[in-house]
């Protein structure tokens, strides 16, 4: 398959593109991460999300340790070709390393504090054994 | 009100944080943009999304020209405190400068091409008069 679609992505100065993962069934935004060209190509090949870990400086096949892979059902790019949106099936129902469904579990409350408002589904100790 | 919640955000090396805007009623991811500290503070004060335009180098009250403001119903931050998610009411139903509902209107097709799969609701010529 042609790689023209990869050339159309407007990679940033680090060769990365921001990626939003959204659960297809619920519409919940699960997480935000980054991909480089290789990660995006691998994601399309595998049909599962493969990100670029900026902290570890390597490809990160989401779920490789936890089993919480993300099956890609739909892939979108925005009007500027510089942000990717994945609609996924979240295996295990847990996207966050804290054991929660979504990484966006802290809400800004009326008094201004950030407060965790979503439950831990599974303890990280039991996820990363 | 205390600014402690702003201090808890992990601003990047440019003093920015990535922001995802999601339509509260439909769950649709509408757009992705950036905020600096002032933009996030203004968003909370106004109850409407105010971004930092990297291209123009200034605050951008979304909808200031088009009328397509975003009323913030819920504000979240992720597990690493470095990505914000806004759940919004999208006034006018149009978030994208192309006149579409969402900026994520290009889908990766089976043959690999990106293809626009969502309709233009209103011509940009009629939005930006």
PDB file of C-alpha atoms in Angstrom:
ATOM      1  CA  UNK A   1       0.000   0.000   0.000  1.00  0.00           C
ATOM      2  CA  UNK A   2       1.150   3.480  -0.835  1.00  0.00           C
ATOM      3  CA  UNK A   3       2.572   5.604   1.973  1.00  0.00           C
ATOM      4  CA  UNK A   4       1.054   8.779   0.535  1.00  0.00           C
ATOM      5  CA  UNK A   5      -1.371   8.980   3.457  1.00  0.00           C
ATOM      6  CA  UNK A   6       1.589   9.166   5.865  1.00  0.00           C
ATOM      7  CA  UNK A   7       3.118  11.967   3.807  1.00  0.00           C
ATOM      8  CA  UNK A   8      -0.111  13.942   4.145  1.00  0.00           C
ATOM      9  CA  UNK A   9       0.218  14.096   7.940  1.00  0.00           C
ATOM     10  CA  UNK A  10       1.718  17.381   9.120  1.00  0.00           C
ATOM     11  CA  UNK A  11       4.301  16.021  11.555  1.00  0.00           C
ATOM     12  CA  UNK A  12       5.524  18.509  14.151  1.00  0.00           C
ATOM     13  CA  UNK A  13       9.128  19.639  14.626  1.00  0.00           C
ATOM     14  CA  UNK A  14       9.824  16.414  16.549  1.00  0.00           C
ATOM     15  CA  UNK A  15       8.283  14.233  13.830  1.00  0.00           C
ATOM     16  CA  UNK A  16       5.219  13.553  15.985  1.00  0.00           C
ATOM     17  CA  UNK A  17       1.471  13.959  15.744  1.00  0.00           C
ATOM     18  CA  UNK A  18      -0.950  14.181  18.704  1.00  0.00           C
ATOM     19  CA  UNK A  19      -3.462  11.340  18.903  1.00  0.00           C
ATOM     20  CA  UNK A  20      -6.804  11.182  20.710  1.00  0.00           C
ATOM     21  CA  UNK A  21      -8.235   7.730  21.488  1.00  0.00           C
ATOM     22  CA  UNK A  22     -12.012   7.627  21.837  1.00  0.00           C
ATOM     23  CA  UNK A  23     -14.071   4.579  22.751  1.00  0.00           C
ATOM     24  CA  UNK A  24     -16.312   3.909  19.756  1.00  0.00           C
ATOM     25  CA  UNK A  25     -19.176   2.360  21.726  1.00  0.00           C
ATOM     26  CA  UNK A  26     -19.509   4.980  24.493  1.00  0.00           C
ATOM     27  CA  UNK A  27     -17.950   8.056  22.900  1.00  0.00           C
ATOM     28  CA  UNK A  28     -15.730   8.436  25.967  1.00  0.00           C
ATOM     29  CA  UNK A  29     -12.366  10.082  25.342  1.00  0.00           C
ATOM     30  CA  UNK A  30      -9.958   7.531  26.796  1.00  0.00           C
ATOM     31  CA  UNK A  31      -6.495   8.991  26.446  1.00  0.00           C
ATOM     32  CA  UNK A  32      -4.157  11.260  24.561  1.00  0.00           C
ATOM     33  CA  UNK A  33      -0.722  10.260  23.263  1.00  0.00           C
ATOM     34  CA  UNK A  34       1.708  10.823  20.416  1.00  0.00           C
ATOM     35  CA  UNK A  35       2.733   8.905  17.295  1.00  0.00           C
ATOM     36  CA  UNK A  36       5.647   9.168  14.954  1.00  0.00           C
ATOM     37  CA  UNK A  37       5.474   7.963  11.367  1.00  0.00           C
ATOM     38  CA  UNK A  38       6.431   4.407  12.252  1.00  0.00           C
ATOM     39  CA  UNK A  39       3.850   4.234  15.048  1.00  0.00           C
ATOM     40  CA  UNK A  40       1.073   5.411  12.754  1.00  0.00           C
ATOM     41  CA  UNK A  41       2.097   2.963  10.033  1.00  0.00           C
ATOM     42  CA  UNK A  42       2.213   0.097  12.572  1.00  0.00           C
ATOM     43  CA  UNK A  43      -1.199   1.116  13.956  1.00  0.00           C
ATOM     44  CA  UNK A  44      -2.712   0.837  10.485  1.00  0.00           C
ATOM     45  CA  UNK A  45      -0.988  -2.490   9.782  1.00  0.00           C
ATOM     46  CA  UNK A  46      -1.896  -4.092  13.134  1.00  0.00           C
ATOM     47  CA  UNK A  47      -5.324  -2.539  13.562  1.00  0.00           C
ATOM     48  CA  UNK A  48      -4.257  -1.782  17.148  1.00  0.00           C
ATOM     49  CA  UNK A  49      -2.946   1.446  18.600  1.00  0.00           C
ATOM     50  CA  UNK A  50       0.837   1.792  18.634  1.00  0.00           C
ATOM     51  CA  UNK A  51       2.085   5.071  20.115  1.00  0.00           C
ATOM     52  CA  UNK A  52       5.462   6.749  20.446  1.00  0.00           C
ATOM     53  CA  UNK A  53       6.460   6.981  24.098  1.00  0.00           C
ATOM     54  CA  UNK A  54       8.221  10.323  24.497  1.00  0.00           C
ATOM     55  CA  UNK A  55       9.413   9.433  28.009  1.00  0.00           C
ATOM     56  CA  UNK A  56      10.868   6.068  26.997  1.00  0.00           C
ATOM     57  CA  UNK A  57      11.870   7.124  23.485  1.00  0.00           C
ATOM     58  CA  UNK A  58      10.437   4.029  21.805  1.00  0.00           C
ATOM     59  CA  UNK A  59       7.370   2.543  20.172  1.00  0.00           C
ATOM     60  CA  UNK A  60       4.691   1.568  22.627  1.00  0.00           C
ATOM     61  CA  UNK A  61       2.134  -1.030  21.569  1.00  0.00           C
ATOM     62  CA  UNK A  62      -0.639   0.017  23.950  1.00  0.00           C
ATOM     63  CA  UNK A  63      -1.597  -2.964  26.122  1.00  0.00           C
ATOM     64  CA  UNK A  64       1.643  -4.868  25.545  1.00  0.00           C
ATOM     65  CA  UNK A  65       2.038  -5.266  29.323  1.00  0.00           C
ATOM     66  CA  UNK A  66      -1.504  -4.801  30.616  1.00  0.00           C
ATOM     67  CA  UNK A  67      -3.361  -6.647  27.865  1.00  0.00           C
ATOM     68  CA  UNK A  68      -5.484  -3.508  27.470  1.00  0.00           C
ATOM     69  CA  UNK A  69      -5.011  -3.142  23.749  1.00  0.00           C
ATOM     70  CA  UNK A  70      -7.026  -0.768  21.590  1.00  0.00           C
ATOM     71  CA  UNK A  71      -8.596  -2.162  18.420  1.00  0.00           C
ATOM     72  CA  UNK A  72      -8.880   0.593  15.865  1.00  0.00           C
ATOM     73  CA  UNK A  73     -12.321   0.760  14.264  1.00  0.00           C
ATOM     74  CA  UNK A  74     -12.013   4.153  12.604  1.00  0.00           C
ATOM     75  CA  UNK A  75      -9.129   6.547  12.030  1.00  0.00           C
ATOM     76  CA  UNK A  76      -9.636  10.270  11.411  1.00  0.00           C
ATOM     77  CA  UNK A  77      -7.427  13.250  10.793  1.00  0.00           C
ATOM     78  CA  UNK A  78      -8.416  16.854  11.390  1.00  0.00           C
ATOM     79  CA  UNK A  79      -8.812  19.790   9.016  1.00  0.00           C
ATOM     80  CA  UNK A  80      -5.147  20.807   9.383  1.00  0.00           C
ATOM     81  CA  UNK A  81      -3.850  17.228   8.995  1.00  0.00           C
ATOM     82  CA  UNK A  82      -1.990  17.578  12.272  1.00  0.00           C
ATOM     83  CA  UNK A  83      -4.129  15.685  14.837  1.00  0.00           C
ATOM     84  CA  UNK A  84      -5.304  12.058  14.623  1.00  0.00           C
ATOM     85  CA  UNK A  85      -8.473  10.669  16.226  1.00  0.00           C
ATOM     86  CA  UNK A  86      -8.799   6.917  16.744  1.00  0.00           C
ATOM     87  CA  UNK A  87     -12.161   5.334  17.471  1.00  0.00           C
ATOM     88  CA  UNK A  88     -11.320   2.161  19.309  1.00  0.00           C
ATOM     89  CA  UNK A  89     -12.605  -0.848  21.123  1.00  0.00           C
ATOM     90  CA  UNK A  90     -10.833  -0.691  24.495  1.00  0.00           C
ATOM     91  CA  UNK A  91     -10.016  -4.283  25.456  1.00  0.00           C
ATOM     92  CA  UNK A  92     -10.642  -4.814  29.185  1.00  0.00           C
ATOM     93  CA  UNK A  93     -12.473  -1.497  29.420  1.00  0.00           C
ATOM     94  CA  UNK A  94      -9.426   0.136  31.019  1.00  0.00           C
ATOM     95  CA  UNK A  95      -7.299   2.687  29.158  1.00  0.00           C
ATOM     96  CA  UNK A  96      -5.542   4.408  32.078  1.00  0.00           C
ATOM     97  CA  UNK A  97      -2.461   3.123  33.897  1.00  0.00           C
ATOM     98  CA  UNK A  98      -4.246   4.061  37.160  1.00  0.00           C
ATOM     99  CA  UNK A  99      -6.743   1.264  36.458  1.00  0.00           C
ATOM    100  CA  UNK A 100      -9.522   3.620  35.416  1.00  0.00           C
ATOM    101  CA  UNK A 101     -11.636   3.487  32.267  1.00  0.00           C
ATOM    102  CA  UNK A 102     -10.363   6.828  30.980  1.00  0.00           C
ATOM    103  CA  UNK A 103      -7.327   8.977  31.758  1.00  0.00           C
ATOM    104  CA  UNK A 104      -9.633  12.014  32.084  1.00  0.00           C
ATOM    105  CA  UNK A 105     -10.945  11.165  35.530  1.00  0.00           C
ATOM    106  CA  UNK A 106     -10.129  14.447  37.282  1.00  0.00           C
ATOM    107  CA  UNK A 107     -12.869  17.052  37.105  1.00  0.00           C
ATOM    108  CA  UNK A 108     -12.539  20.742  37.894  1.00  0.00           C
ATOM    109  CA  UNK A 109     -14.999  21.322  40.728  1.00  0.00           C
ATOM    110  CA  UNK A 110     -16.995  24.491  41.482  1.00  0.00           C
ATOM    111  CA  UNK A 111     -14.399  25.564  44.047  1.00  0.00           C
ATOM    112  CA  UNK A 112     -11.644  25.198  41.441  1.00  0.00           C
ATOM    113  CA  UNK A 113      -9.997  22.025  42.720  1.00  0.00           C
ATOM    114  CA  UNK A 114      -9.270  19.060  40.453  1.00  0.00           C
ATOM    115  CA  UNK A 115     -10.936  16.005  41.948  1.00  0.00           C
ATOM    116  CA  UNK A 116     -10.862  12.344  40.882  1.00  0.00           C
ATOM    117  CA  UNK A 117     -14.474  11.484  40.083  1.00  0.00           C
ATOM    118  CA  UNK A 118     -14.157   8.104  38.338  1.00  0.00           C
ATOM    119  CA  UNK A 119     -13.552   4.776  40.081  1.00  0.00           C
ATOM    120  CA  UNK A 120     -10.498   2.552  39.851  1.00  0.00           C
ATOM    121  CA  UNK A 121     -11.793  -0.565  38.095  1.00  0.00           C
ATOM    122  CA  UNK A 122      -8.715  -2.689  38.712  1.00  0.00           C
ATOM    123  CA  UNK A 123      -5.697  -2.010  40.880  1.00  0.00           C
ATOM    124  CA  UNK A 124      -2.528  -1.195  38.911  1.00  0.00           C
ATOM    125  CA  UNK A 125      -0.784  -3.826  41.075  1.00  0.00           C
ATOM    126  CA  UNK A 126      -3.054  -6.432  39.511  1.00  0.00           C
ATOM    127  CA  UNK A 127      -2.713  -5.003  36.004  1.00  0.00           C
ATOM    128  CA  UNK A 128       1.097  -4.790  35.859  1.00  0.00           C
ATOM    129  CA  UNK A 129       2.246  -8.024  37.444  1.00  0.00           C
TER     130      UNK A 129
ATOM    131  CA  UNK B   1     -10.422  32.012  43.790  1.00  0.00           C
ATOM    132  CA  UNK B   2      -7.090  30.328  44.350  1.00  0.00           C
ATOM    133  CA  UNK B   3      -4.882  29.686  41.320  1.00  0.00           C
ATOM    134  CA  UNK B   4      -3.597  26.417  42.779  1.00  0.00           C
ATOM    135  CA  UNK B   5      -5.488  24.455  40.104  1.00  0.00           C
ATOM    136  CA  UNK B   6      -3.503  26.282  37.413  1.00  0.00           C
ATOM    137  CA  UNK B   7      -0.254  25.432  39.163  1.00  0.00           C
ATOM    138  CA  UNK B   8      -1.198  21.758  39.086  1.00  0.00           C
ATOM    139  CA  UNK B   9      -1.248  21.721  35.279  1.00  0.00           C
ATOM    140  CA  UNK B  10       1.994  20.372  33.809  1.00  0.00           C
ATOM    141  CA  UNK B  11       2.617  23.045  31.190  1.00  0.00           C
ATOM    142  CA  UNK B  12       4.952  22.014  28.374  1.00  0.00           C
ATOM    143  CA  UNK B  13       8.254  23.699  27.502  1.00  0.00           C
ATOM    144  CA  UNK B  14       6.302  26.401  25.642  1.00  0.00           C
ATOM    145  CA  UNK B  15       3.964  26.996  28.597  1.00  0.00           C
ATOM    146  CA  UNK B  16       1.100  25.266  26.789  1.00  0.00           C
ATOM    147  CA  UNK B  17      -1.254  22.362  27.401  1.00  0.00           C
ATOM    148  CA  UNK B  18      -3.119  20.389  24.693  1.00  0.00           C
ATOM    149  CA  UNK B  19      -6.905  20.655  24.876  1.00  0.00           C
ATOM    150  CA  UNK B  20      -9.571  18.372  23.420  1.00  0.00           C
ATOM    151  CA  UNK B  21     -13.068  19.805  22.941  1.00  0.00           C
ATOM    152  CA  UNK B  22     -15.850  17.231  22.984  1.00  0.00           C
ATOM    153  CA  UNK B  23     -19.536  17.920  22.414  1.00  0.00           C
ATOM    154  CA  UNK B  24     -21.294  16.971  25.654  1.00  0.00           C
ATOM    155  CA  UNK B  25     -24.603  15.995  24.059  1.00  0.00           C
ATOM    156  CA  UNK B  26     -23.302  13.782  21.224  1.00  0.00           C
ATOM    157  CA  UNK B  27     -19.884  12.742  22.534  1.00  0.00           C
ATOM    158  CA  UNK B  28     -18.358  13.884  19.221  1.00  0.00           C
ATOM    159  CA  UNK B  29     -14.765  15.063  19.424  1.00  0.00           C
ATOM    160  CA  UNK B  30     -14.974  18.518  17.850  1.00  0.00           C
ATOM    161  CA  UNK B  31     -11.463  19.920  17.777  1.00  0.00           C
ATOM    162  CA  UNK B  32      -8.034  20.013  19.324  1.00  0.00           C
ATOM    163  CA  UNK B  33      -6.163  23.149  20.303  1.00  0.00           C
ATOM    164  CA  UNK B  34      -3.740  24.587  22.874  1.00  0.00           C
ATOM    165  CA  UNK B  35      -4.042  26.796  25.929  1.00  0.00           C
ATOM    166  CA  UNK B  36      -1.543  28.752  27.960  1.00  0.00           C
ATOM    167  CA  UNK B  37      -2.146  29.630  31.598  1.00  0.00           C
ATOM    168  CA  UNK B  38      -4.045  32.804  30.770  1.00  0.00           C
ATOM    169  CA  UNK B  39      -6.276  31.010  28.254  1.00  0.00           C
ATOM    170  CA  UNK B  40      -7.194  28.318  30.772  1.00  0.00           C
ATOM    171  CA  UNK B  41      -7.894  30.900  33.475  1.00  0.00           C
ATOM    172  CA  UNK B  42     -10.060  32.924  31.055  1.00  0.00           C
ATOM    173  CA  UNK B  43     -11.923  29.759  29.988  1.00  0.00           C
ATOM    174  CA  UNK B  44     -12.831  29.056  33.599  1.00  0.00           C
ATOM    175  CA  UNK B  45     -13.863  32.664  34.266  1.00  0.00           C
ATOM    176  CA  UNK B  46     -15.957  33.036  31.104  1.00  0.00           C
ATOM    177  CA  UNK B  47     -17.364  29.511  30.951  1.00  0.00           C
ATOM    178  CA  UNK B  48     -16.440  29.560  27.245  1.00  0.00           C
ATOM    179  CA  UNK B  49     -13.398  28.111  25.534  1.00  0.00           C
ATOM    180  CA  UNK B  50     -10.486  30.496  25.097  1.00  0.00           C
ATOM    181  CA  UNK B  51      -7.467  28.965  23.358  1.00  0.00           C
ATOM    182  CA  UNK B  52      -3.949  30.109  22.602  1.00  0.00           C
ATOM    183  CA  UNK B  53      -3.445  30.483  18.877  1.00  0.00           C
ATOM    184  CA  UNK B  54       0.102  29.315  18.160  1.00  0.00           C
ATOM    185  CA  UNK B  55      -0.029  30.645  14.590  1.00  0.00           C
ATOM    186  CA  UNK B  56      -1.249  34.105  15.592  1.00  0.00           C
ATOM    187  CA  UNK B  57       0.567  34.196  18.943  1.00  0.00           C
ATOM    188  CA  UNK B  58      -2.432  35.477  20.871  1.00  0.00           C
ATOM    189  CA  UNK B  59      -5.481  34.457  22.863  1.00  0.00           C
ATOM    190  CA  UNK B  60      -8.326  33.194  20.743  1.00  0.00           C
ATOM    191  CA  UNK B  61     -11.831  33.294  22.158  1.00  0.00           C
ATOM    192  CA  UNK B  62     -13.312  30.530  20.040  1.00  0.00           C
ATOM    193  CA  UNK B  63     -16.294  31.883  18.102  1.00  0.00           C
ATOM    194  CA  UNK B  64     -15.271  35.533  18.431  1.00  0.00           C
ATOM    195  CA  UNK B  65     -15.647  35.949  14.655  1.00  0.00           C
ATOM    196  CA  UNK B  66     -17.982  33.103  13.712  1.00  0.00           C
ATOM    197  CA  UNK B  67     -20.305  33.223  16.712  1.00  0.00           C
ATOM    198  CA  UNK B  68     -19.583  29.507  17.188  1.00  0.00           C
ATOM    199  CA  UNK B  69     -18.589  29.723  20.831  1.00  0.00           C
ATOM    200  CA  UNK B  70     -18.148  26.712  23.073  1.00  0.00           C
ATOM    201  CA  UNK B  71     -19.915  26.763  26.445  1.00  0.00           C
ATOM    202  CA  UNK B  72     -17.933  24.691  28.889  1.00  0.00           C
ATOM    203  CA  UNK B  73     -20.102  22.238  30.828  1.00  0.00           C
ATOM    204  CA  UNK B  74     -17.342  20.096  32.314  1.00  0.00           C
ATOM    205  CA  UNK B  75     -13.560  20.429  32.486  1.00  0.00           C
ATOM    206  CA  UNK B  76     -11.259  17.444  32.993  1.00  0.00           C
ATOM    207  CA  UNK B  77      -7.546  16.869  33.251  1.00  0.00           C
ATOM    208  CA  UNK B  78      -5.805  13.589  32.612  1.00  0.00           C
ATOM    209  CA  UNK B  79      -3.789  11.312  34.892  1.00  0.00           C
ATOM    210  CA  UNK B  80      -0.515  13.113  34.117  1.00  0.00           C
ATOM    211  CA  UNK B  81      -2.052  16.590  34.510  1.00  0.00           C
ATOM    212  CA  UNK B  82      -0.827  17.489  31.045  1.00  0.00           C
ATOM    213  CA  UNK B  83      -3.920  17.258  28.801  1.00  0.00           C
ATOM    214  CA  UNK B  84      -7.273  19.037  29.281  1.00  0.00           C
ATOM    215  CA  UNK B  85     -10.649  17.763  28.069  1.00  0.00           C
ATOM    216  CA  UNK B  86     -13.557  20.191  27.748  1.00  0.00           C
ATOM    217  CA  UNK B  87     -17.110  18.951  27.433  1.00  0.00           C
ATOM    218  CA  UNK B  88     -18.914  21.722  25.644  1.00  0.00           C
ATOM    219  CA  UNK B  89     -22.111  22.910  24.112  1.00  0.00           C
ATOM    220  CA  UNK B  90     -21.106  23.888  20.581  1.00  0.00           C
ATOM    221  CA  UNK B  91     -23.118  26.979  19.691  1.00  0.00           C
ATOM    222  CA  UNK B  92     -24.326  26.780  16.078  1.00  0.00           C
ATOM    223  CA  UNK B  93     -23.332  23.106  15.876  1.00  0.00           C
ATOM    224  CA  UNK B  94     -20.194  23.999  13.906  1.00  0.00           C
ATOM    225  CA  UNK B  95     -16.709  23.746  15.422  1.00  0.00           C
ATOM    226  CA  UNK B  96     -14.567  23.618  12.277  1.00  0.00           C
ATOM    227  CA  UNK B  97     -13.463  26.590  10.207  1.00  0.00           C
ATOM    228  CA  UNK B  98     -14.418  24.554   7.114  1.00  0.00           C
ATOM    229  CA  UNK B  99     -18.059  24.847   8.197  1.00  0.00           C
ATOM    230  CA  UNK B 100     -18.289  21.260   9.404  1.00  0.00           C
ATOM    231  CA  UNK B 101     -19.552  20.014  12.757  1.00  0.00           C
ATOM    232  CA  UNK B 102     -16.185  18.563  13.776  1.00  0.00           C
ATOM    233  CA  UNK B 103     -12.619  19.110  12.595  1.00  0.00           C
ATOM    234  CA  UNK B 104     -12.171  15.322  12.385  1.00  0.00           C
ATOM    235  CA  UNK B 105     -14.055  14.874   9.143  1.00  0.00           C
ATOM    236  CA  UNK B 106     -11.365  13.018   7.165  1.00  0.00           C
ATOM    237  CA  UNK B 107     -11.462   9.240   7.510  1.00  0.00           C
ATOM    238  CA  UNK B 108      -8.730   6.803   6.542  1.00  0.00           C
ATOM    239  CA  UNK B 109     -10.364   4.555   3.950  1.00  0.00           C
ATOM    240  CA  UNK B 110      -9.655   0.863   3.262  1.00  0.00           C
ATOM    241  CA  UNK B 111      -7.316   1.802   0.404  1.00  0.00           C
ATOM    242  CA  UNK B 112      -5.354   4.098   2.729  1.00  0.00           C
ATOM    243  CA  UNK B 113      -6.543   7.449   1.424  1.00  0.00           C
ATOM    244  CA  UNK B 114      -7.859  10.184   3.746  1.00  0.00           C
ATOM    245  CA  UNK B 115     -11.334  11.130   2.542  1.00  0.00           C
ATOM    246  CA  UNK B 116     -13.718  13.856   3.755  1.00  0.00           C
ATOM    247  CA  UNK B 117     -16.802  11.989   4.950  1.00  0.00           C
ATOM    248  CA  UNK B 118     -18.750  14.696   6.798  1.00  0.00           C
ATOM    249  CA  UNK B 119     -20.810  17.434   5.134  1.00  0.00           C
ATOM    250  CA  UNK B 120     -20.170  21.160   5.145  1.00  0.00           C
ATOM    251  CA  UNK B 121     -23.090  22.557   7.156  1.00  0.00           C
ATOM    252  CA  UNK B 122     -22.443  26.195   6.311  1.00  0.00           C
ATOM    253  CA  UNK B 123     -20.063  27.717   3.814  1.00  0.00           C
ATOM    254  CA  UNK B 124     -17.054  29.426   5.415  1.00  0.00           C
ATOM    255  CA  UNK B 125     -17.875  32.429   3.218  1.00  0.00           C
ATOM    256  CA  UNK B 126     -21.146  32.796   5.104  1.00  0.00           C
ATOM    257  CA  UNK B 127     -19.547  32.154   8.501  1.00  0.00           C
ATOM    258  CA  UNK B 128     -16.688  34.668   8.250  1.00  0.00           C
ATOM    259  CA  UNK B 129     -18.291  37.727   6.729  1.00  0.00           C
TER     260      UNK B 129
END
